[in-house]
Amino acid sequence: MKKGRAFSLLSGGLDSLLATRLIMDQGIEVVALHFITPFFGYQKKGQEARYQERWKRLYGVQARIIDVGDEYLRVVRSPRYGYGRNFNPCIDCKVFLFSRARELMEEEKRDFLISGEVLGQRPMSQRRDAMRIVERDSGTEGVLLRPLCAQHLKPTRAETEGLVDRDKLLAITGRGRKPQMELAEKMGIRHYPTPAGGCLLTDPELADRFRKIFQQSPLITVEDILFLQVGRHFRLSGGQHLVVGRREEENKRLMELFREGDTLLRVQGIPGPLGLLRGPAEEKDLRLASSVLARYSKAKDQEKAEVQYGNKRDEFSGRIRVSPAGEEEISSLRF
Ligand code: SF4
């Protein structure tokens, strides 16, 4: 049998790892492409070498991490096939990622692509008709091999041309996990990869925030999406955005996300949440932001709280005395 070279699409979960390994076991050289966007996989940004080393050490897989965040925002804004239960445009997402993989395959003269999809596993994107749409729209018909359920699908070029032995491919279908667990056991995979965080577009609370921001702003950046993932969010009447950290690590993250023009707020003398106000702020906005922040601090039952604010990361030069906001006010501002 001829040897080939392939790319696999590594989602970070078990199925794509198994699919990759099944094909590697047939003597094919596989590089696993792991696409990241601010909605999934982004914690690997800047840590690429560490993750690549980990996949190699734990699973013997050569991985490549590719940030497609900017382009992906366009997919999320107007998906041709709509959204799933939350803000997840699964079919368009796959069309986009598979198209990118196909382009790379052509550029680097690889023979075919591999995905870990299983027929009938997911309601939106892994139905037979959806799989066909994805192949057609991404230009991957005939070159996309799904080793875990290949025996239920038409043979691909890799199979008909003899690069891959179809008899060694599988016929898994449905939502059960047992066949995958057994296969992992057989392959000696004990530490299952966990796709940390999963896809945030399927998280009901975050999806709601993402939807609102896409509806309200014609221009969204990766940074905007990262910003929406931290803390409690409030929208003031002038369109300013207030974020209140819920934990120490979120306070730190807000410090990192701080940029020129933002205002930082903290309750004086009481350790607790940090507030970040984005957008031009007049005195009344600072007052409102301060009272919301005070509501989430240990001063929430006090009649008055003193809040410090400033426009630099390490300088809180202003002060304001406010009453902590009431529940009604809080819920009317929530974003
Ligand atoms: S769940 Fe998220 S990452 Fe997965 S296909 Fe849907 S949109 Fe894409």
mmCIF file of C-alpha atoms and ligand atoms in Angstrom:
data_model
loop_
_atom_site.group_PDB
_atom_site.id
_atom_site.type_symbol
_atom_site.label_atom_id
_atom_site.label_comp_id
_atom_site.label_asym_id
_atom_site.label_seq_id
_atom_site.Cartn_x
_atom_site.Cartn_y
_atom_site.Cartn_z
ATOM 1 C CA MET A 1 0.000 0.000 0.000
ATOM 2 C CA LYS A 2 1.275 3.502 -0.919
ATOM 3 C CA LYS A 3 2.087 5.839 1.966
ATOM 4 C CA GLY A 4 0.313 9.180 2.097
ATOM 5 C CA ARG A 5 0.314 12.445 3.966
ATOM 6 C CA ALA A 6 -2.763 13.948 5.555
ATOM 7 C CA PHE A 7 -3.993 16.729 7.771
ATOM 8 C CA SER A 8 -6.476 15.981 10.487
ATOM 9 C CA LEU A 9 -8.775 18.475 12.151
ATOM 10 C CA LEU A 10 -8.103 18.217 15.843
ATOM 11 C CA SER A 11 -10.938 19.692 17.893
ATOM 12 C CA GLY A 12 -9.092 18.892 21.087
ATOM 13 C CA GLY A 13 -11.554 16.154 22.128
ATOM 14 C CA LEU A 14 -11.256 12.390 22.096
ATOM 15 C CA ASP A 15 -12.942 11.623 18.762
ATOM 16 C CA SER A 16 -10.612 13.689 16.624
ATOM 17 C CA LEU A 17 -7.638 12.213 18.459
ATOM 18 C CA LEU A 18 -8.876 8.668 17.787
ATOM 19 C CA ALA A 19 -9.522 9.449 14.125
ATOM 20 C CA THR A 20 -6.019 10.881 13.808
ATOM 21 C CA ARG A 21 -4.421 7.882 15.465
ATOM 22 C CA LEU A 22 -6.425 5.378 13.398
ATOM 23 C CA ILE A 23 -4.976 6.845 10.234
ATOM 24 C CA MET A 24 -1.467 7.214 11.659
ATOM 25 C CA ASP A 25 -1.652 3.516 12.508
ATOM 26 C CA GLN A 26 -2.018 2.826 8.785
ATOM 27 C CA GLY A 27 1.410 4.342 8.206
ATOM 28 C CA ILE A 28 0.126 7.738 7.002
ATOM 29 C CA GLU A 29 2.025 10.830 8.110
ATOM 30 C CA VAL A 30 -0.552 13.048 9.805
ATOM 31 C CA VAL A 31 -0.276 16.596 11.090
ATOM 32 C CA ALA A 32 -3.215 17.594 13.283
ATOM 33 C CA LEU A 33 -4.486 21.114 12.688
ATOM 34 C CA HIS A 34 -5.967 22.728 15.750
ATOM 35 C CA PHE A 35 -7.816 25.909 14.835
ATOM 36 C CA ILE A 36 -8.388 28.391 17.619
ATOM 37 C CA THR A 37 -10.703 31.410 17.856
ATOM 38 C CA PRO A 38 -11.727 33.587 20.817
ATOM 39 C CA PHE A 39 -14.688 31.220 21.204
ATOM 40 C CA PHE A 40 -12.705 27.991 21.487
ATOM 41 C CA GLY A 41 -9.132 26.980 22.166
ATOM 42 C CA TYR A 42 -7.925 30.540 22.765
ATOM 43 C CA GLN A 43 -6.230 29.735 26.055
ATOM 44 C CA LYS A 44 -3.549 28.095 23.888
ATOM 45 C CA LYS A 45 -2.663 31.403 22.282
ATOM 46 C CA GLY A 46 0.924 32.188 23.197
ATOM 47 C CA GLN A 47 1.333 28.655 24.624
ATOM 48 C CA GLU A 48 1.561 26.847 21.303
ATOM 49 C CA ALA A 49 4.884 25.124 21.949
ATOM 50 C CA ARG A 50 3.715 23.793 25.317
ATOM 51 C CA TYR A 51 0.525 22.286 23.862
ATOM 52 C CA GLN A 52 2.335 20.811 20.896
ATOM 53 C CA GLU A 53 4.857 19.174 23.183
ATOM 54 C CA ARG A 54 2.006 17.811 25.336
ATOM 55 C CA TRP A 55 0.104 16.246 22.431
ATOM 56 C CA LYS A 56 3.307 14.681 21.158
ATOM 57 C CA ARG A 57 4.230 13.307 24.584
ATOM 58 C CA LEU A 58 0.778 12.052 25.611
ATOM 59 C CA TYR A 59 -0.664 10.946 22.304
ATOM 60 C CA GLY A 60 2.204 10.793 19.821
ATOM 61 C CA VAL A 61 0.420 13.355 17.649
ATOM 62 C CA GLN A 62 2.148 16.161 15.796
ATOM 63 C CA ALA A 63 -0.118 19.186 16.154
ATOM 64 C CA ARG A 64 -0.157 22.656 14.660
ATOM 65 C CA ILE A 65 -2.158 25.453 16.295
ATOM 66 C CA ILE A 66 -3.643 28.021 13.925
ATOM 67 C CA ASP A 67 -5.391 31.205 15.071
ATOM 68 C CA VAL A 68 -8.277 32.029 12.715
ATOM 69 C CA GLY A 69 -10.032 34.406 15.124
ATOM 70 C CA ASP A 70 -10.398 37.485 12.933
ATOM 71 C CA GLU A 71 -11.916 35.668 9.967
ATOM 72 C CA TYR A 72 -14.092 33.548 12.223
ATOM 73 C CA LEU A 73 -15.909 36.622 13.528
ATOM 74 C CA ARG A 74 -17.452 37.001 10.067
ATOM 75 C CA VAL A 75 -18.755 33.436 10.215
ATOM 76 C CA VAL A 76 -20.423 34.090 13.561
ATOM 77 C CA ARG A 77 -21.978 37.349 12.394
ATOM 78 C CA SER A 78 -23.942 35.977 9.491
ATOM 79 C CA PRO A 79 -24.026 32.225 9.183
ATOM 80 C CA ARG A 80 -25.722 30.987 6.041
ATOM 81 C CA TYR A 81 -27.193 27.987 7.851
ATOM 82 C CA GLY A 82 -28.175 29.792 11.042
ATOM 83 C CA TYR A 83 -27.473 29.059 14.685
ATOM 84 C CA GLY A 84 -27.983 26.032 16.883
ATOM 85 C CA ARG A 85 -29.576 26.168 20.314
ATOM 86 C CA ASN A 86 -27.415 29.121 21.401
ATOM 87 C CA PHE A 87 -25.161 31.299 19.240
ATOM 88 C CA ASN A 88 -23.308 28.381 17.673
ATOM 89 C CA PRO A 89 -23.284 28.430 13.884
ATOM 90 C CA CYS A 90 -22.107 24.815 13.694
ATOM 91 C CA ILE A 91 -22.580 24.090 10.002
ATOM 92 C CA ASP A 92 -20.961 27.348 8.874
ATOM 93 C CA CYS A 93 -18.230 26.850 11.454
ATOM 94 C CA LYS A 94 -17.363 23.485 9.938
ATOM 95 C CA VAL A 95 -17.591 24.779 6.390
ATOM 96 C CA PHE A 96 -15.139 27.522 7.329
ATOM 97 C CA LEU A 97 -12.673 25.324 9.215
ATOM 98 C CA PHE A 98 -12.761 22.551 6.623
ATOM 99 C CA SER A 99 -12.219 25.112 3.837
ATOM 100 C CA ARG A 100 -9.163 26.444 5.658
ATOM 101 C CA ALA A 101 -7.860 22.907 6.111
ATOM 102 C CA ARG A 102 -8.427 22.137 2.416
ATOM 103 C CA GLU A 103 -6.540 25.269 1.382
ATOM 104 C CA LEU A 104 -3.623 24.207 3.555
ATOM 105 C CA MET A 105 -3.827 20.691 2.178
ATOM 106 C CA GLU A 106 -3.530 22.054 -1.353
ATOM 107 C CA GLU A 107 -0.744 24.472 -0.463
ATOM 108 C CA GLU A 108 1.319 21.822 1.262
ATOM 109 C CA LYS A 109 0.413 19.064 -1.178
ATOM 110 C CA ARG A 110 -1.082 16.664 1.314
ATOM 111 C CA ASP A 111 -3.316 13.863 0.066
ATOM 112 C CA PHE A 112 -6.432 14.116 2.190
ATOM 113 C CA LEU A 113 -8.141 15.404 5.340
ATOM 114 C CA ILE A 114 -9.383 13.569 8.411
ATOM 115 C CA SER A 115 -12.099 14.541 10.854
ATOM 116 C CA GLY A 116 -13.316 12.825 14.020
ATOM 117 C CA GLU A 117 -16.994 13.319 13.234
ATOM 118 C CA VAL A 118 -19.391 10.508 14.019
ATOM 119 C CA LEU A 119 -22.607 10.146 12.067
ATOM 120 C CA GLY A 120 -25.616 11.081 14.218
ATOM 121 C CA GLN A 121 -23.587 12.268 17.200
ATOM 122 C CA ARG A 122 -24.577 15.931 17.195
ATOM 123 C CA PRO A 123 -28.026 17.199 16.315
ATOM 124 C CA MET A 124 -26.985 20.060 14.064
ATOM 125 C CA SER A 125 -23.736 19.333 12.290
ATOM 126 C CA GLN A 126 -23.351 15.568 12.309
ATOM 127 C CA ARG A 127 -26.485 14.504 10.496
ATOM 128 C CA ARG A 128 -25.858 12.921 7.133
ATOM 129 C CA ASP A 129 -27.387 15.822 5.168
ATOM 130 C CA ALA A 130 -25.409 18.403 7.197
ATOM 131 C CA MET A 131 -22.205 16.460 6.607
ATOM 132 C CA ARG A 132 -22.864 16.546 2.878
ATOM 133 C CA ILE A 133 -23.485 20.290 2.955
ATOM 134 C CA VAL A 134 -20.233 20.834 4.820
ATOM 135 C CA GLU A 135 -18.317 18.780 2.249
ATOM 136 C CA ARG A 136 -19.924 20.525 -0.694
ATOM 137 C CA ASP A 137 -19.498 24.077 0.618
ATOM 138 C CA SER A 138 -15.962 23.571 1.868
ATOM 139 C CA GLY A 139 -14.831 21.864 -1.329
ATOM 140 C CA THR A 140 -13.782 18.730 0.541
ATOM 141 C CA GLU A 141 -15.969 16.165 -1.268
ATOM 142 C CA GLY A 142 -13.951 13.030 -1.797
ATOM 143 C CA VAL A 143 -10.956 14.251 0.216
ATOM 144 C CA LEU A 144 -12.505 14.360 3.678
ATOM 145 C CA LEU A 145 -12.241 11.021 5.437
ATOM 146 C CA ARG A 146 -14.137 10.365 8.674
ATOM 147 C CA PRO A 147 -12.429 7.235 9.970
ATOM 148 C CA LEU A 148 -14.752 6.649 12.937
ATOM 149 C CA CYS A 149 -17.859 6.235 10.778
ATOM 150 C CA ALA A 150 -16.324 5.754 7.317
ATOM 151 C CA GLN A 151 -17.984 2.426 6.715
ATOM 152 C CA HIS A 152 -21.379 4.112 6.700
ATOM 153 C CA LEU A 153 -20.225 6.684 4.147
ATOM 154 C CA LYS A 154 -19.210 6.635 0.494
ATOM 155 C CA PRO A 155 -15.524 5.678 0.022
ATOM 156 C CA THR A 156 -13.276 8.702 -0.269
ATOM 157 C CA ARG A 157 -10.334 9.110 -2.645
ATOM 158 C CA ALA A 158 -7.821 8.004 -0.020
ATOM 159 C CA GLU A 159 -9.677 4.690 0.168
ATOM 160 C CA THR A 160 -10.293 4.124 -3.548
ATOM 161 C CA GLU A 161 -6.723 5.062 -4.430
ATOM 162 C CA GLY A 162 -5.370 2.625 -1.877
ATOM 163 C CA LEU A 163 -3.738 5.079 0.543
ATOM 164 C CA VAL A 164 -6.013 3.876 3.336
ATOM 165 C CA ASP A 165 -7.400 0.411 3.990
ATOM 166 C CA ARG A 166 -11.169 0.875 4.270
ATOM 167 C CA ASP A 167 -11.537 -2.433 6.066
ATOM 168 C CA LYS A 168 -9.655 -1.024 9.026
ATOM 169 C CA LEU A 169 -11.946 1.991 9.305
ATOM 170 C CA LEU A 170 -14.903 1.987 11.672
ATOM 171 C CA ALA A 171 -18.691 2.099 11.621
ATOM 172 C CA ILE A 172 -19.497 4.030 14.800
ATOM 173 C CA THR A 173 -22.762 5.984 14.858
ATOM 174 C CA GLY A 174 -24.869 7.840 17.386
ATOM 175 C CA ARG A 175 -24.304 9.577 20.652
ATOM 176 C CA GLY A 176 -22.950 6.703 22.767
ATOM 177 C CA ARG A 177 -19.331 6.908 23.897
ATOM 178 C CA LYS A 178 -18.624 3.249 24.569
ATOM 179 C CA PRO A 179 -16.964 2.347 21.237
ATOM 180 C CA GLN A 180 -14.686 5.388 21.535
ATOM 181 C CA MET A 181 -13.729 4.456 25.110
ATOM 182 C CA GLU A 182 -12.905 0.920 24.035
ATOM 183 C CA LEU A 183 -10.837 2.159 21.137
ATOM 184 C CA ALA A 184 -8.959 4.575 23.397
ATOM 185 C CA GLU A 185 -8.228 1.701 25.761
ATOM 186 C CA LYS A 186 -6.941 -0.404 22.870
ATOM 187 C CA MET A 187 -4.691 2.427 21.750
ATOM 188 C CA GLY A 188 -3.334 2.877 25.262
ATOM 189 C CA ILE A 189 -4.867 6.345 25.630
ATOM 190 C CA ARG A 190 -5.558 6.739 29.350
ATOM 191 C CA HIS A 191 -5.630 10.478 29.833
ATOM 192 C CA TYR A 192 -8.477 11.651 27.656
ATOM 193 C CA PRO A 193 -7.943 15.059 26.216
ATOM 194 C CA THR A 194 -10.414 17.579 27.576
ATOM 195 C CA PRO A 195 -11.297 20.342 25.150
ATOM 196 C CA ALA A 196 -10.856 22.908 27.945
ATOM 197 C CA GLY A 197 -13.745 25.308 28.043
ATOM 198 C CA GLY A 198 -15.417 23.711 25.011
ATOM 199 C CA CYS A 199 -17.082 26.090 22.596
ATOM 200 C CA LEU A 200 -18.277 29.272 24.304
ATOM 201 C CA LEU A 201 -20.848 29.851 21.575
ATOM 202 C CA THR A 202 -22.860 27.042 23.158
ATOM 203 C CA ASP A 203 -22.765 28.559 26.659
ATOM 204 C CA PRO A 204 -26.243 30.069 27.168
ATOM 205 C CA GLU A 205 -25.154 33.082 29.219
ATOM 206 C CA LEU A 206 -22.164 34.012 27.098
ATOM 207 C CA ALA A 207 -24.013 33.257 23.862
ATOM 208 C CA ASP A 208 -26.592 35.823 24.869
ATOM 209 C CA ARG A 209 -23.904 38.451 25.400
ATOM 210 C CA PHE A 210 -22.226 37.617 22.106
ATOM 211 C CA ARG A 211 -25.535 37.856 20.261
ATOM 212 C CA LYS A 212 -26.275 41.279 21.735
ATOM 213 C CA ILE A 213 -22.885 42.700 20.888
ATOM 214 C CA PHE A 214 -23.089 41.436 17.304
ATOM 215 C CA GLN A 215 -26.553 42.973 16.965
ATOM 216 C CA GLN A 216 -25.442 46.301 18.386
ATOM 217 C CA SER A 217 -22.021 46.838 16.811
ATOM 218 C CA PRO A 218 -21.099 46.568 13.157
ATOM 219 C CA LEU A 219 -17.449 46.098 13.999
ATOM 220 C CA ILE A 220 -16.395 43.461 16.517
ATOM 221 C CA THR A 221 -12.814 42.538 17.303
ATOM 222 C CA VAL A 222 -11.249 39.499 18.920
ATOM 223 C CA GLU A 223 -10.470 41.689 21.914
ATOM 224 C CA ASP A 224 -14.172 42.588 22.298
ATOM 225 C CA ILE A 225 -15.023 38.906 22.489
ATOM 226 C CA LEU A 226 -12.325 38.224 25.078
ATOM 227 C CA PHE A 227 -13.614 41.186 27.085
ATOM 228 C CA LEU A 228 -17.149 39.748 27.157
ATOM 229 C CA GLN A 229 -15.884 36.525 28.704
ATOM 230 C CA VAL A 230 -14.739 38.088 31.965
ATOM 231 C CA GLY A 231 -16.918 39.083 34.916
ATOM 232 C CA ARG A 232 -20.428 40.487 35.238
ATOM 233 C CA HIS A 233 -21.476 42.860 32.487
ATOM 234 C CA PHE A 234 -23.648 45.974 32.555
ATOM 235 C CA ARG A 235 -24.595 48.462 29.862
ATOM 236 C CA LEU A 236 -25.031 52.128 30.848
ATOM 237 C CA SER A 237 -27.419 54.452 29.057
ATOM 238 C CA GLY A 238 -24.663 56.156 27.063
ATOM 239 C CA GLY A 239 -23.565 52.799 25.668
ATOM 240 C CA GLN A 240 -20.665 52.434 28.123
ATOM 241 C CA HIS A 241 -19.846 48.957 29.247
ATOM 242 C CA LEU A 242 -19.145 48.174 32.906
ATOM 243 C CA VAL A 243 -17.506 44.898 33.917
ATOM 244 C CA VAL A 244 -17.260 43.775 37.525
ATOM 245 C CA GLY A 245 -14.753 41.031 38.346
ATOM 246 C CA ARG A 246 -16.159 38.054 40.252
ATOM 247 C CA ARG A 247 -12.904 36.588 41.499
ATOM 248 C CA GLU A 248 -9.329 37.613 42.015
ATOM 249 C CA GLU A 249 -8.284 36.068 38.698
ATOM 250 C CA GLU A 250 -10.997 38.036 36.895
ATOM 251 C CA ASN A 251 -9.751 41.235 38.521
ATOM 252 C CA LYS A 252 -6.294 40.408 37.181
ATOM 253 C CA ARG A 253 -7.694 39.663 33.738
ATOM 254 C CA LEU A 254 -9.520 43.004 33.743
ATOM 255 C CA MET A 255 -6.234 44.725 34.498
ATOM 256 C CA GLU A 256 -4.740 42.971 31.464
ATOM 257 C CA LEU A 257 -7.668 43.990 29.259
ATOM 258 C CA PHE A 258 -7.508 47.610 30.418
ATOM 259 C CA ARG A 259 -6.780 50.009 27.564
ATOM 260 C CA GLU A 260 -6.492 53.737 27.093
ATOM 261 C CA GLY A 261 -9.795 55.522 27.694
ATOM 262 C CA ASP A 262 -11.046 52.916 30.191
ATOM 263 C CA THR A 263 -11.735 53.738 33.824
ATOM 264 C CA LEU A 264 -10.843 51.358 36.641
ATOM 265 C CA LEU A 265 -12.855 51.417 39.857
ATOM 266 C CA ARG A 266 -12.415 49.819 43.265
ATOM 267 C CA VAL A 267 -14.125 50.202 46.616
ATOM 268 C CA GLN A 268 -11.808 51.983 48.968
ATOM 269 C CA GLY A 269 -10.433 50.033 51.893
ATOM 270 C CA ILE A 270 -12.391 46.869 51.130
ATOM 271 C CA PRO A 271 -10.816 44.060 49.149
ATOM 272 C CA GLY A 272 -13.250 42.886 46.504
ATOM 273 C CA PRO A 273 -14.218 43.292 42.895
ATOM 274 C CA LEU A 274 -12.518 45.546 40.436
ATOM 275 C CA GLY A 275 -14.690 47.444 37.965
ATOM 276 C CA LEU A 276 -13.721 48.401 34.437
ATOM 277 C CA LEU A 277 -15.787 51.022 32.653
ATOM 278 C CA ARG A 278 -15.306 51.223 28.898
ATOM 279 C CA GLY A 279 -16.513 54.257 27.005
ATOM 280 C CA PRO A 280 -16.549 58.008 27.737
ATOM 281 C CA ALA A 281 -17.743 58.531 31.286
ATOM 282 C CA GLU A 282 -19.280 61.642 32.790
ATOM 283 C CA GLU A 283 -19.771 62.127 36.514
ATOM 284 C CA LYS A 284 -23.250 60.549 36.462
ATOM 285 C CA ASP A 285 -21.863 57.459 34.700
ATOM 286 C CA LEU A 286 -19.060 57.160 37.230
ATOM 287 C CA ARG A 287 -21.617 57.439 39.985
ATOM 288 C CA LEU A 288 -23.778 54.707 38.554
ATOM 289 C CA ALA A 289 -20.798 52.425 37.824
ATOM 290 C CA SER A 290 -19.529 52.976 41.363
ATOM 291 C CA SER A 291 -22.863 52.105 42.937
ATOM 292 C CA VAL A 292 -23.067 48.887 40.883
ATOM 293 C CA LEU A 293 -19.538 47.978 41.923
ATOM 294 C CA ALA A 294 -20.324 48.712 45.580
ATOM 295 C CA ARG A 295 -23.328 46.373 45.357
ATOM 296 C CA TYR A 296 -20.948 43.484 44.592
ATOM 297 C CA SER A 297 -18.490 44.355 47.351
ATOM 298 C CA LYS A 298 -18.570 43.745 51.079
ATOM 299 C CA ALA A 299 -19.943 47.278 51.373
ATOM 300 C CA LYS A 300 -23.240 46.234 49.807
ATOM 301 C CA ASP A 301 -25.197 46.588 53.055
ATOM 302 C CA GLN A 302 -23.639 49.881 54.035
ATOM 303 C CA GLU A 303 -25.527 53.055 53.456
ATOM 304 C CA LYS A 304 -22.571 54.627 51.650
ATOM 305 C CA ALA A 305 -19.375 53.339 50.117
ATOM 306 C CA GLU A 306 -16.349 55.214 48.900
ATOM 307 C CA VAL A 307 -15.181 54.211 45.421
ATOM 308 C CA GLN A 308 -11.837 55.163 43.896
ATOM 309 C CA TYR A 309 -11.363 55.450 40.172
ATOM 310 C CA GLY A 310 -8.688 56.302 37.664
ATOM 311 C CA ASN A 311 -7.704 56.159 34.010
ATOM 312 C CA LYS A 312 -4.391 54.419 34.526
ATOM 313 C CA ARG A 313 -3.689 50.844 35.555
ATOM 314 C CA ASP A 314 -1.968 51.782 38.773
ATOM 315 C CA GLU A 315 -3.472 55.109 39.686
ATOM 316 C CA PHE A 316 -6.828 55.636 41.364
ATOM 317 C CA SER A 317 -6.827 59.389 41.714
ATOM 318 C CA GLY A 318 -10.569 60.118 41.856
ATOM 319 C CA ARG A 319 -13.059 59.415 44.647
ATOM 320 C CA ILE A 320 -16.780 59.232 44.768
ATOM 321 C CA ARG A 321 -19.257 58.440 47.574
ATOM 322 C CA VAL A 322 -22.284 56.405 46.562
ATOM 323 C CA SER A 323 -25.038 54.181 47.876
ATOM 324 C CA PRO A 324 -24.786 50.570 46.665
ATOM 325 C CA ALA A 325 -27.244 49.943 43.807
ATOM 326 C CA GLY A 326 -30.510 48.112 44.439
ATOM 327 C CA GLU A 327 -31.601 44.879 42.759
ATOM 328 C CA GLU A 328 -33.995 46.580 40.361
ATOM 329 C CA GLU A 329 -31.376 48.949 39.072
ATOM 330 C CA ILE A 330 -28.870 46.137 38.710
ATOM 331 C CA SER A 331 -31.188 43.988 36.660
ATOM 332 C CA SER A 332 -32.158 46.844 34.355
ATOM 333 C CA LEU A 333 -28.473 47.408 33.522
ATOM 334 C CA ARG A 334 -27.402 43.816 33.101
ATOM 335 C CA PHE A 335 -25.907 42.976 29.705
HETATM 336 S S1 SF4 B 1 -19.949 23.762 18.810
HETATM 337 FE FE1 SF4 B 1 -18.727 25.593 18.319
HETATM 338 S S2 SF4 B 1 -16.784 24.790 17.559
HETATM 339 FE FE2 SF4 B 1 -18.247 23.107 17.489
HETATM 340 S S3 SF4 B 1 -19.054 23.176 15.406
HETATM 341 FE FE3 SF4 B 1 -20.439 24.349 16.698
HETATM 342 S S4 SF4 B 1 -19.734 26.453 16.518
HETATM 343 FE FE4 SF4 B 1 -18.080 25.150 15.785
#
